[in-house]
């Protein structure tokens, strides 16, 4: 074993949590190191999550656009998916971003260790390296940022071909003619959307009563309507009981509200959530506490062991890249003694990039009522927005939930074209504690989809203009 130097701040894992934490620490003058066991930095987000799925969704949107081109008076004789080119496009983006992260680490003077990291003791990280003896890093602070892995359902093993995970789906080795997607959270509905655009016959199965169960109920209902219009079969309240390989495909035995349901498809995609990656991290003797498999932290992202932090998917907060990154910034600032601003999880935006897109920030109507707010709701449909007509996509609406007493905007919920971009204004509004009144006094340019936000704010006062 060699001692490979002393650092102030050592991060295990270089996903959006880990690499951002290291950069912020370096900005604050800490000697920072990152340990990564994968060949390239970036984590799930870059290699099998956010970025490649959005590349696939962009290709899906382009294909849908080509099929609808005639509506715009544009002739495109034929359009189809070219799988090798699609995968090459996706890979170009991934490689370019990985290089970008390497550049940023170098620019900030961060030492990168290639290998598997574990906590040898508080203040000490051991790195097992493929082609070198283990390295020992002495460090003032350790940040656990090892992310998560796909979760299988008991009795349903992934085989990478007929029963696949999101990792397999991202790789897109082939396009099945039919697919059952199990789980209607963000990952499930995004893949249902991608496969439907690429011409597969898609069936979406969800145990709970609605799609996107974590979102405001109106969004799930509207998405179900839009998916059915896209010929995606939707089965909510449905429990999968058995999956059998059958000929070239899979046979699924399920029940909906107790009534038997049989499904068959070429491929089954299981998208039922992810499991935090805490195995073999040396946590047993490190004084770090786990709960339900997640590492327990305080609002400064510090574990039960002072000097050991945990961020991102291994802590029980929303499994989102931007959450991981902000948690990394909080950990770095705390370790550097620079007063951090803890994350307000009530104001974290959540985006689902299916067609139509879904995005929200803040409290759902149900949650706002549960917390005792006297709630005002304003909704405005994109069908009354000129820009939506120009885009030939009038699906969906903006819904604003505010507090009647103070008029403070508590939540904004959007389904429709470009919802994931529109939500940024709502995030800023919540962050600035805006009122519905102030939202509609902010002049919105015409013609834009964002006008629906101002109209929804006015609707919450019974003053929407264009409906
Ligand atoms: P990760 O990104 O998982 O990174 C962890 C890193 O740690 C990995 O590089 C891993 O190799 C490394 N590592 C693990 N153990 C060790 C060890 N012992 N030693 C050294 N290195 C180790 N989120 C969004 O916000 N927007 C999206 O659009 C979005 N889309 C998604 C789509 C899919 C299909 C999936 C699966 C996820 C998506 N997510 C999305 C979630 C997002 O990817 C995660 O929330 C995010 O990557 C978590 O970041 P992290 O830094 O905690 O961990």
Short mmCIF file of C-alpha atoms and ligand atoms in Angstrom, two decimals:
data_model
loop_
_atom_site.label_atom_id
_atom_site.label_comp_id
_atom_site.label_asym_id
_atom_site.label_seq_id
_atom_site.Cartn_x
_atom_site.Cartn_y
_atom_site.Cartn_z
CA UNK A 1 0.00 0.00 0.00
CA UNK A 2 1.13 3.51 -0.69
CA UNK A 3 0.09 6.73 0.93
CA UNK A 4 -0.99 8.95 -1.90
CA UNK A 5 -1.06 12.24 -0.16
CA UNK A 6 -3.14 14.33 2.14
CA UNK A 7 -6.28 16.09 1.04
CA UNK A 8 -8.90 18.28 2.67
CA UNK A 9 -11.84 16.86 0.77
CA UNK A 10 -12.09 13.46 -0.92
CA UNK A 11 -15.16 12.44 -2.87
CA UNK A 12 -15.97 8.82 -3.70
CA UNK A 13 -17.93 8.90 -6.95
CA UNK A 14 -17.83 11.40 -9.82
CA UNK A 15 -21.51 11.69 -10.75
CA UNK A 16 -23.29 15.07 -10.71
CA UNK A 17 -23.07 14.99 -6.90
CA UNK A 18 -19.41 14.07 -6.60
CA UNK A 19 -17.71 16.12 -9.29
CA UNK A 20 -19.69 19.26 -8.44
CA UNK A 21 -18.84 18.86 -4.73
CA UNK A 22 -15.13 18.56 -5.60
CA UNK A 23 -15.20 21.66 -7.82
CA UNK A 24 -16.97 23.75 -5.17
CA UNK A 25 -14.48 22.54 -2.54
CA UNK A 26 -11.55 23.48 -4.79
CA UNK A 27 -13.10 26.91 -5.43
CA UNK A 28 -13.11 27.41 -1.66
CA UNK A 29 -9.42 26.60 -1.45
CA UNK A 30 -9.64 22.97 -0.27
CA UNK A 31 -7.25 20.37 -1.66
CA UNK A 32 -9.78 18.08 -3.32
CA UNK A 33 -9.64 14.55 -4.73
CA UNK A 34 -12.18 12.41 -6.60
CA UNK A 35 -12.17 8.61 -6.67
CA UNK A 36 -14.02 6.98 -9.57
CA UNK A 37 -14.20 3.29 -10.44
CA UNK A 38 -15.78 3.69 -13.89
CA UNK A 39 -13.54 4.45 -16.88
CA UNK A 40 -15.02 7.95 -17.28
CA UNK A 41 -16.48 10.51 -14.86
CA UNK A 42 -20.13 11.55 -14.93
CA UNK A 43 -21.97 8.75 -13.13
CA UNK A 44 -25.42 7.42 -13.89
CA UNK A 45 -26.58 10.84 -15.03
CA UNK A 46 -24.11 11.04 -17.88
CA UNK A 47 -23.68 7.38 -18.85
CA UNK A 48 -27.08 5.75 -18.32
CA UNK A 49 -29.48 8.40 -17.06
CA UNK A 50 -30.33 12.01 -17.77
CA UNK A 51 -28.15 12.68 -20.79
CA UNK A 52 -28.51 9.54 -22.96
CA UNK A 53 -32.27 9.28 -22.27
CA UNK A 54 -32.78 12.88 -23.30
CA UNK A 55 -30.78 12.24 -26.47
CA UNK A 56 -33.14 9.34 -27.25
CA UNK A 57 -36.15 11.55 -26.48
CA UNK A 58 -34.80 14.26 -28.78
CA UNK A 59 -34.50 11.68 -31.57
CA UNK A 60 -38.07 10.53 -30.80
CA UNK A 61 -39.33 14.13 -31.00
CA UNK A 62 -37.48 14.67 -34.27
CA UNK A 63 -39.10 11.54 -35.72
CA UNK A 64 -42.57 12.58 -34.51
CA UNK A 65 -41.94 16.02 -36.00
CA UNK A 66 -40.99 14.49 -39.33
CA UNK A 67 -44.19 12.42 -39.36
CA UNK A 68 -46.22 15.56 -38.67
CA UNK A 69 -44.30 17.79 -41.09
CA UNK A 70 -47.15 17.83 -43.62
CA UNK A 71 -49.25 19.80 -41.09
CA UNK A 72 -46.71 22.61 -41.43
CA UNK A 73 -46.77 22.41 -45.20
CA UNK A 74 -43.40 20.67 -45.27
CA UNK A 75 -42.93 17.48 -47.26
CA UNK A 76 -40.71 14.77 -45.81
CA UNK A 77 -41.19 11.64 -47.91
CA UNK A 78 -40.18 9.17 -45.22
CA UNK A 79 -38.58 9.12 -41.80
CA UNK A 80 -37.33 6.24 -39.67
CA UNK A 81 -34.88 5.35 -36.93
CA UNK A 82 -31.33 4.42 -37.93
CA UNK A 83 -30.22 2.66 -34.75
CA UNK A 84 -26.42 2.77 -35.26
CA UNK A 85 -26.57 6.51 -36.10
CA UNK A 86 -28.91 7.16 -33.18
CA UNK A 87 -26.51 5.43 -30.78
CA UNK A 88 -23.54 7.26 -32.30
CA UNK A 89 -25.29 10.62 -31.76
CA UNK A 90 -26.05 9.68 -28.14
CA UNK A 91 -22.47 8.48 -27.53
CA UNK A 92 -20.95 11.66 -29.00
CA UNK A 93 -22.79 13.74 -26.40
CA UNK A 94 -21.80 11.41 -23.55
CA UNK A 95 -18.13 11.39 -24.55
CA UNK A 96 -18.04 15.13 -25.04
CA UNK A 97 -19.56 15.77 -21.58
CA UNK A 98 -17.18 13.25 -19.94
CA UNK A 99 -14.25 15.14 -21.47
CA UNK A 100 -15.81 18.35 -20.18
CA UNK A 101 -15.87 17.00 -16.61
CA UNK A 102 -12.25 15.81 -16.90
CA UNK A 103 -11.31 19.29 -18.08
CA UNK A 104 -13.17 20.92 -15.17
CA UNK A 105 -11.51 18.65 -12.60
CA UNK A 106 -8.09 19.44 -14.04
CA UNK A 107 -8.79 23.16 -14.31
CA UNK A 108 -9.73 23.24 -10.63
CA UNK A 109 -6.59 21.34 -9.58
CA UNK A 110 -8.55 18.29 -8.39
CA UNK A 111 -6.64 15.00 -8.15
CA UNK A 112 -8.47 12.10 -9.82
CA UNK A 113 -7.94 8.56 -8.52
CA UNK A 114 -9.04 5.68 -10.77
CA UNK A 115 -10.32 2.75 -8.74
CA UNK A 116 -12.87 1.61 -6.20
CA UNK A 117 -12.95 3.72 -3.07
CA UNK A 118 -13.94 2.72 0.43
CA UNK A 119 -13.76 4.34 3.83
CA UNK A 120 -10.84 2.69 5.63
CA UNK A 121 -11.49 4.86 8.70
CA UNK A 122 -12.76 8.39 9.30
CA UNK A 123 -10.17 10.58 7.60
CA UNK A 124 -8.83 7.77 5.43
CA UNK A 125 -9.97 6.45 2.03
CA UNK A 126 -8.56 3.30 0.45
CA UNK A 127 -8.61 3.00 -3.33
CA UNK A 128 -8.42 -0.42 -4.93
CA UNK A 129 -6.87 0.06 -8.36
CA UNK A 130 -6.88 -2.36 -11.28
CA UNK A 131 -3.23 -1.95 -12.30
CA UNK A 132 -1.54 -0.67 -9.15
CA UNK A 133 -1.35 -1.43 -5.46
CA UNK A 134 -4.11 0.08 -3.32
CA UNK A 135 -3.72 3.77 -2.58
CA UNK A 136 -4.37 5.37 0.80
CA UNK A 137 -5.68 8.90 0.91
CA UNK A 138 -5.46 10.84 4.16
CA UNK A 139 -8.24 13.40 4.11
CA UNK A 140 -9.98 15.83 6.45
CA UNK A 141 -13.44 15.25 4.93
CA UNK A 142 -14.88 12.33 2.99
CA UNK A 143 -17.91 12.62 0.73
CA UNK A 144 -19.85 9.49 -0.19
CA UNK A 145 -21.35 10.09 -3.65
CA UNK A 146 -21.64 6.57 -5.03
CA UNK A 147 -25.15 6.95 -6.45
CA UNK A 148 -27.59 4.14 -7.11
CA UNK A 149 -28.19 1.07 -9.25
CA UNK A 150 -31.23 -0.35 -11.03
CA UNK A 151 -33.64 -2.22 -8.79
CA UNK A 152 -34.98 -5.62 -9.86
CA UNK A 153 -38.29 -7.05 -8.70
CA UNK A 154 -38.05 -10.30 -6.72
CA UNK A 155 -38.46 -13.24 -9.10
CA UNK A 156 -37.99 -11.12 -12.24
CA UNK A 157 -34.33 -11.33 -13.22
CA UNK A 158 -32.87 -9.04 -15.88
CA UNK A 159 -31.46 -10.92 -18.87
CA UNK A 160 -30.57 -7.79 -20.86
CA UNK A 161 -32.66 -8.88 -23.83
CA UNK A 162 -36.23 -9.87 -23.08
CA UNK A 163 -36.34 -8.60 -19.48
CA UNK A 164 -34.41 -5.35 -19.39
CA UNK A 165 -33.48 -2.52 -17.04
CA UNK A 166 -33.15 1.16 -17.89
CA UNK A 167 -29.39 0.56 -18.33
CA UNK A 168 -30.19 -1.92 -21.15
CA UNK A 169 -32.84 0.36 -22.62
CA UNK A 170 -30.40 3.28 -22.76
CA UNK A 171 -27.92 1.09 -24.66
CA UNK A 172 -30.70 0.59 -27.31
CA UNK A 173 -29.16 -2.53 -28.82
CA UNK A 174 -32.41 -3.25 -30.65
CA UNK A 175 -35.91 -1.90 -31.09
CA UNK A 176 -38.59 -4.36 -29.98
CA UNK A 177 -41.88 -4.42 -31.90
CA UNK A 178 -43.75 -4.57 -28.61
CA UNK A 179 -42.80 -3.73 -25.05
CA UNK A 180 -44.40 -3.74 -21.61
CA UNK A 181 -43.01 -1.04 -19.35
CA UNK A 182 -43.43 -1.83 -15.69
CA UNK A 183 -43.49 1.31 -13.54
CA UNK A 184 -44.92 4.71 -14.49
CA UNK A 185 -42.47 6.94 -12.64
CA UNK A 186 -40.30 9.36 -14.63
CA UNK A 187 -38.02 6.65 -16.08
CA UNK A 188 -40.92 4.36 -17.09
CA UNK A 189 -42.98 7.04 -18.81
CA UNK A 190 -39.94 8.46 -20.63
CA UNK A 191 -39.13 5.05 -22.11
CA UNK A 192 -42.81 4.37 -22.90
CA UNK A 193 -42.76 7.66 -24.82
CA UNK A 194 -39.50 6.84 -26.65
CA UNK A 195 -40.57 3.34 -27.71
CA UNK A 196 -44.01 4.58 -28.85
CA UNK A 197 -42.39 7.25 -31.04
CA UNK A 198 -40.03 4.63 -32.47
CA UNK A 199 -43.04 2.56 -33.55
CA UNK A 200 -43.26 -0.12 -30.84
CA UNK A 201 -46.58 -1.23 -29.43
CA UNK A 202 -46.25 -0.02 -25.82
CA UNK A 203 -48.11 -1.11 -22.69
CA UNK A 204 -47.50 0.80 -19.48
CA UNK A 205 -48.27 -0.91 -16.17
CA UNK A 206 -48.42 0.88 -12.81
CA UNK A 207 -49.28 -0.47 -9.38
CA UNK A 208 -50.63 2.85 -8.12
CA UNK A 209 -53.81 4.54 -9.37
CA UNK A 210 -52.11 7.03 -11.70
CA UNK A 211 -49.11 7.77 -13.89
CA UNK A 212 -46.30 9.80 -12.29
CA UNK A 213 -47.64 9.08 -8.80
CA UNK A 214 -45.33 11.65 -7.18
CA UNK A 215 -46.78 14.50 -9.24
CA UNK A 216 -49.98 16.52 -8.72
CA UNK A 217 -52.91 14.20 -9.54
CA UNK A 218 -54.09 16.37 -12.46
CA UNK A 219 -50.77 15.88 -14.28
CA UNK A 220 -50.97 12.07 -14.08
CA UNK A 221 -54.56 12.11 -15.36
CA UNK A 222 -53.69 14.42 -18.27
CA UNK A 223 -50.62 12.35 -19.19
CA UNK A 224 -52.71 9.18 -19.22
CA UNK A 225 -55.14 10.87 -21.63
CA UNK A 226 -52.26 12.00 -23.86
CA UNK A 227 -50.62 8.55 -23.80
CA UNK A 228 -53.88 6.82 -24.71
CA UNK A 229 -54.20 9.26 -27.64
CA UNK A 230 -50.71 8.10 -28.68
CA UNK A 231 -52.01 4.48 -28.62
CA UNK A 232 -49.99 3.60 -25.52
CA UNK A 233 -52.01 1.07 -23.51
CA UNK A 234 -52.14 2.11 -19.85
CA UNK A 235 -52.99 -0.18 -16.93
CA UNK A 236 -52.98 1.55 -13.54
CA UNK A 237 -53.90 -0.17 -10.24
CA UNK A 238 -52.21 -3.20 -11.76
CA UNK A 239 -50.03 -5.68 -9.93
CA UNK A 240 -47.67 -7.93 -11.90
CA UNK A 241 -47.74 -11.40 -10.39
CA UNK A 242 -45.60 -13.50 -12.69
CA UNK A 243 -43.35 -13.09 -15.70
CA UNK A 244 -42.46 -16.04 -17.95
CA UNK A 245 -40.17 -16.19 -20.93
CA UNK A 246 -42.30 -17.44 -23.77
CA UNK A 247 -41.03 -18.21 -27.28
CA UNK A 248 -39.26 -15.03 -28.41
CA UNK A 249 -40.92 -12.81 -25.82
CA UNK A 250 -42.41 -12.56 -22.35
CA UNK A 251 -45.79 -13.41 -20.92
CA UNK A 252 -46.98 -11.39 -17.94
CA UNK A 253 -49.65 -12.43 -15.50
CA UNK A 254 -51.12 -9.46 -13.67
CA UNK A 255 -54.30 -8.26 -12.01
CA UNK A 256 -56.08 -4.92 -12.20
CA UNK A 257 -58.24 -4.15 -9.17
CA UNK A 258 -58.28 -7.90 -8.51
CA UNK A 259 -59.37 -8.78 -12.08
CA UNK A 260 -56.90 -11.02 -13.96
CA UNK A 261 -54.94 -9.42 -16.80
CA UNK A 262 -52.66 -11.25 -19.25
CA UNK A 263 -50.07 -9.33 -21.27
CA UNK A 264 -47.52 -10.46 -23.84
CA UNK A 265 -44.70 -8.58 -25.53
CA UNK A 266 -41.30 -9.04 -27.09
CA UNK A 267 -39.62 -7.21 -24.18
CA UNK A 268 -40.37 -6.24 -20.59
CA UNK A 269 -38.71 -3.12 -19.21
CA UNK A 270 -38.71 -3.06 -15.41
CA UNK A 271 -38.50 0.55 -14.20
CA UNK A 272 -39.53 0.35 -10.56
CA UNK A 273 -36.96 2.61 -8.96
CA UNK A 274 -33.34 2.47 -7.93
CA UNK A 275 -31.36 1.22 -4.95
CA UNK A 276 -28.67 3.30 -3.16
CA UNK A 277 -25.13 1.93 -3.71
CA UNK A 278 -23.68 1.56 -0.22
CA UNK A 279 -22.23 -1.96 -0.43
CA UNK A 280 -18.52 -2.49 0.16
CA UNK A 281 -17.97 1.15 1.08
CA UNK A 282 -16.53 0.36 4.50
CA UNK A 283 -19.47 2.00 6.24
CA UNK A 284 -19.84 -0.62 9.00
CA UNK A 285 -16.92 0.55 11.08
CA UNK A 286 -17.08 4.19 10.01
CA UNK A 287 -19.79 5.43 12.37
CA UNK A 288 -22.13 6.16 9.46
CA UNK A 289 -25.79 5.25 10.02
CA UNK A 290 -28.08 3.77 7.36
CA UNK A 291 -31.87 3.82 7.28
CA UNK A 292 -33.89 1.80 4.75
CA UNK A 293 -30.63 1.31 2.86
CA UNK A 294 -29.92 5.05 2.52
CA UNK A 295 -27.17 6.93 4.34
CA UNK A 296 -28.61 9.19 7.05
CA UNK A 297 -27.49 12.84 6.91
CA UNK A 298 -28.35 16.18 8.52
CA UNK A 299 -29.22 19.30 6.51
CA UNK A 300 -25.49 19.97 5.95
CA UNK A 301 -25.27 16.49 4.34
CA UNK A 302 -23.09 15.30 7.22
CA UNK A 303 -23.52 11.70 8.36
CA UNK A 304 -23.57 10.54 11.99
CA UNK A 305 -19.75 10.60 11.75
CA UNK A 306 -18.46 14.20 11.70
CA UNK A 307 -16.27 14.76 8.65
CA UNK A 308 -18.06 12.14 6.54
CA UNK A 309 -20.72 13.53 4.23
CA UNK A 310 -23.13 11.78 1.87
CA UNK A 311 -24.91 13.31 -1.12
CA UNK A 312 -27.02 12.36 -4.13
CA UNK A 313 -28.80 9.10 -4.73
CA UNK A 314 -27.36 7.35 -1.66
CA UNK A 315 -29.29 9.68 0.66
CA UNK A 316 -33.05 9.57 0.97
CA UNK A 317 -33.83 12.75 -0.96
CA UNK A 318 -35.26 13.01 -4.51
CA UNK A 319 -33.07 10.95 -6.87
CA UNK A 320 -32.30 13.80 -9.24
CA UNK A 321 -29.03 15.05 -10.69
CA UNK A 322 -29.63 18.68 -9.71
CA UNK A 323 -30.43 17.59 -6.15
CA UNK A 324 -27.16 15.61 -6.02
CA UNK A 325 -25.20 18.64 -7.30
CA UNK A 326 -26.76 21.07 -4.81
CA UNK A 327 -26.19 18.64 -1.97
CA UNK A 328 -22.56 18.44 -3.08
CA UNK A 329 -22.28 22.23 -2.89
CA UNK A 330 -23.77 22.23 0.64
CA UNK A 331 -21.30 19.53 1.77
CA UNK A 332 -18.31 21.36 0.25
CA UNK A 333 -19.28 24.70 1.78
CA UNK A 334 -19.85 23.12 5.18
CA UNK A 335 -16.50 21.32 5.05
CA UNK A 336 -14.79 24.58 4.08
CA UNK A 337 -16.47 26.48 6.91
CA UNK A 338 -18.25 28.74 4.42
CA UNK A 339 -21.88 29.09 5.59
CA UNK A 340 -23.93 26.87 3.26
CA UNK A 341 -27.57 27.35 2.38
CA UNK A 342 -29.28 24.02 3.08
CA UNK A 343 -31.46 22.73 0.28
CA UNK A 344 -35.19 23.44 0.50
CA UNK A 345 -36.57 20.21 -0.95
CA UNK A 346 -40.03 21.79 -1.28
CA UNK A 347 -38.63 24.02 -4.03
CA UNK A 348 -36.77 21.48 -6.15
CA UNK A 349 -38.11 21.20 -9.72
CA UNK A 350 -38.93 17.79 -11.11
CA UNK A 351 -39.01 17.18 -14.86
CA UNK A 352 -40.18 14.28 -17.00
CA UNK A 353 -39.23 14.55 -20.65
CA UNK A 354 -41.89 12.33 -22.22
CA UNK A 355 -44.26 13.68 -24.88
CA UNK A 356 -46.03 15.75 -23.67
CA UNK A 357 -43.48 16.92 -21.10
CA UNK A 358 -44.31 17.19 -17.41
CA UNK A 359 -42.64 19.52 -14.92
CA UNK A 360 -43.42 20.81 -11.49
CA UNK A 361 -42.00 22.67 -8.55
CA UNK A 362 -43.40 23.09 -5.07
CA UNK A 363 -46.47 21.62 -3.43
CA UNK A 364 -49.18 19.70 -5.24
CA UNK A 365 -52.73 20.84 -4.56
CA UNK A 366 -53.25 17.78 -2.37
CA UNK A 367 -50.07 18.37 -0.36
CA UNK A 368 -50.82 22.09 0.07
CA UNK A 369 -54.24 21.23 1.50
CA UNK A 370 -52.73 18.50 3.70
CA UNK A 371 -50.37 21.09 5.18
CA UNK A 372 -53.33 23.26 6.11
CA UNK A 373 -53.12 25.98 3.46
CA UNK A 374 -56.31 27.67 2.32
CA UNK A 375 -55.59 26.91 -1.32
CA UNK A 376 -56.36 28.89 -4.49
CA UNK A 377 -55.91 27.09 -7.82
CA UNK A 378 -55.54 28.67 -11.24
CA UNK A 379 -55.29 26.56 -14.41
CA UNK A 380 -54.82 27.59 -18.00
CA UNK A 381 -54.83 25.26 -21.04
CA UNK A 382 -52.24 25.44 -23.81
CA UNK A 383 -55.14 25.11 -26.28
CA UNK A 384 -55.78 28.83 -25.67
CA UNK A 385 -52.14 29.82 -26.28
CA UNK A 386 -51.16 31.02 -29.75
CA UNK A 387 -47.61 29.65 -29.62
CA UNK A 388 -48.92 26.16 -28.77
CA UNK A 389 -51.05 26.28 -31.92
CA UNK A 390 -48.03 27.36 -33.94
CA UNK A 391 -46.14 24.35 -32.54
CA UNK A 392 -49.13 22.15 -33.43
CA UNK A 393 -49.12 20.91 -29.83
CA UNK A 394 -51.97 22.23 -27.69
CA UNK A 395 -51.96 19.40 -25.17
CA UNK A 396 -51.86 20.13 -21.45
CA UNK A 397 -52.05 23.09 -19.10
CA UNK A 398 -50.34 25.12 -16.39
CA UNK A 399 -51.75 24.78 -12.88
CA UNK A 400 -50.73 27.18 -10.12
CA UNK A 401 -51.40 26.40 -6.48
CA UNK A 402 -51.21 29.39 -4.16
CA UNK A 403 -52.06 30.31 -0.61
CA UNK A 404 -55.31 32.32 -0.46
CA UNK A 405 -54.30 34.32 2.61
CA UNK A 406 -50.90 35.59 1.43
CA UNK A 407 -51.23 34.85 -2.31
CA UNK A 408 -47.81 33.14 -2.16
CA UNK A 409 -47.25 30.66 -4.99
CA UNK A 410 -46.86 27.23 -3.38
CA UNK A 411 -46.61 25.03 -6.44
CA UNK A 412 -46.57 25.17 -10.24
CA UNK A 413 -47.49 22.10 -12.29
CA UNK A 414 -47.12 21.99 -16.05
CA UNK A 415 -47.89 19.41 -18.69
CA UNK A 416 -47.33 20.32 -22.32
CA UNK A 417 -44.71 21.24 -24.89
CA UNK A 418 -41.44 22.48 -23.37
CA UNK A 419 -42.80 22.16 -19.81
CA UNK A 420 -39.28 21.24 -18.65
CA UNK A 421 -37.96 24.60 -19.83
CA UNK A 422 -40.97 26.61 -18.65
CA UNK A 423 -40.57 25.33 -15.09
CA UNK A 424 -37.41 27.45 -14.60
CA UNK A 425 -39.54 30.58 -14.26
CA UNK A 426 -41.68 28.84 -11.66
CA UNK A 427 -38.58 27.71 -9.73
CA UNK A 428 -37.32 31.29 -9.64
CA UNK A 429 -40.78 32.50 -8.56
CA UNK A 430 -40.91 30.03 -5.66
CA UNK A 431 -37.34 30.76 -4.68
CA UNK A 432 -38.18 34.48 -4.52
CA UNK A 433 -41.41 33.74 -2.62
CA UNK A 434 -43.44 35.33 -5.42
CA UNK A 435 -47.17 35.91 -5.17
CA UNK A 436 -49.56 34.95 -7.95
CA UNK A 437 -50.19 38.67 -8.38
CA UNK A 438 -46.47 39.38 -8.94
CA UNK A 439 -46.27 36.50 -11.43
CA UNK A 440 -48.92 38.01 -13.66
CA UNK A 441 -47.50 41.52 -13.29
CA UNK A 442 -44.23 40.21 -14.74
CA UNK A 443 -44.80 40.90 -18.44
CA UNK A 444 -44.60 37.73 -20.55
CA UNK A 445 -43.57 38.06 -24.19
CA UNK A 446 -46.03 37.18 -26.92
CA UNK A 447 -46.31 34.70 -28.55
CA UNK A 448 -44.72 32.30 -26.06
CA UNK A 449 -45.80 29.22 -24.16
CA UNK A 450 -44.81 31.07 -20.97
CA UNK A 451 -47.91 33.24 -21.34
CA UNK A 452 -49.78 30.24 -19.91
CA UNK A 453 -47.98 30.80 -16.58
CA UNK A 454 -49.17 34.41 -16.36
CA UNK A 455 -52.70 33.38 -17.39
CA UNK A 456 -52.77 30.57 -14.79
CA UNK A 457 -51.67 33.08 -12.15
CA UNK A 458 -54.47 35.41 -13.25
CA UNK A 459 -56.89 32.44 -13.26
CA UNK A 460 -56.12 31.91 -9.57
CA UNK A 461 -57.65 35.38 -9.05
CA UNK A 462 -60.52 34.65 -11.47
CA UNK A 463 -59.01 37.08 -14.01
CA UNK A 464 -57.59 34.97 -16.84
CA UNK A 465 -57.91 36.99 -20.04
CA UNK A 466 -57.81 34.51 -22.90
CA UNK A 467 -60.41 31.99 -21.76
P1 LIG B 1 -24.28 8.77 -9.80
O1 LIG B 1 -24.58 9.65 -10.91
O2 LIG B 1 -24.89 7.41 -9.81
O3 LIG B 1 -22.71 8.62 -9.72
C1 LIG B 1 -22.10 7.78 -8.81
C2 LIG B 1 -20.68 7.50 -9.28
O4 LIG B 1 -19.99 6.82 -8.25
C3 LIG B 1 -20.60 6.58 -10.50
O5 LIG B 1 -19.75 7.16 -11.45
C4 LIG B 1 -20.01 5.29 -9.96
O6 LIG B 1 -19.20 4.62 -10.90
C5 LIG B 1 -19.17 5.80 -8.80
N1 LIG B 1 -18.93 4.83 -7.75
C6 LIG B 1 -19.83 4.04 -7.11
N2 LIG B 1 -19.24 3.33 -6.13
C7 LIG B 1 -17.92 3.68 -6.16
C8 LIG B 1 -16.80 3.31 -5.40
N3 LIG B 1 -16.89 2.46 -4.37
N4 LIG B 1 -15.61 3.84 -5.72
C9 LIG B 1 -15.47 4.73 -6.75
N5 LIG B 1 -16.50 5.12 -7.50
C10 LIG B 1 -17.72 4.62 -7.20
N6 LIG B 1 -32.09 12.96 -12.93
C11 LIG B 1 -32.40 14.19 -13.34
O7 LIG B 1 -32.23 15.15 -12.58
N7 LIG B 1 -32.90 14.42 -14.59
C12 LIG B 1 -33.11 13.41 -15.46
O8 LIG B 1 -33.55 13.65 -16.58
C13 LIG B 1 -32.79 12.09 -15.06
N8 LIG B 1 -32.99 11.06 -15.90
C14 LIG B 1 -32.65 9.80 -15.50
C15 LIG B 1 -32.88 8.75 -16.36
C16 LIG B 1 -32.55 7.46 -15.99
C17 LIG B 1 -32.81 6.32 -16.93
C18 LIG B 1 -31.97 7.24 -14.71
C19 LIG B 1 -31.57 5.85 -14.29
C20 LIG B 1 -31.75 8.28 -13.84
C21 LIG B 1 -32.10 9.57 -14.22
N9 LIG B 1 -31.92 10.64 -13.36
C22 LIG B 1 -32.27 11.91 -13.76
C23 LIG B 1 -31.36 10.47 -12.01
C24 LIG B 1 -29.88 10.87 -11.96
O9 LIG B 1 -29.18 10.15 -12.94
C25 LIG B 1 -29.32 10.61 -10.58
O10 LIG B 1 -30.14 11.23 -9.61
C26 LIG B 1 -27.91 11.14 -10.45
O11 LIG B 1 -27.05 10.54 -11.39
C27 LIG B 1 -27.37 10.88 -9.04
O12 LIG B 1 -26.10 11.41 -8.95
P2 LIG B 1 -25.02 10.87 -7.92
O13 LIG B 1 -23.84 11.76 -8.07
O14 LIG B 1 -25.64 10.71 -6.60
O15 LIG B 1 -24.66 9.39 -8.40
#
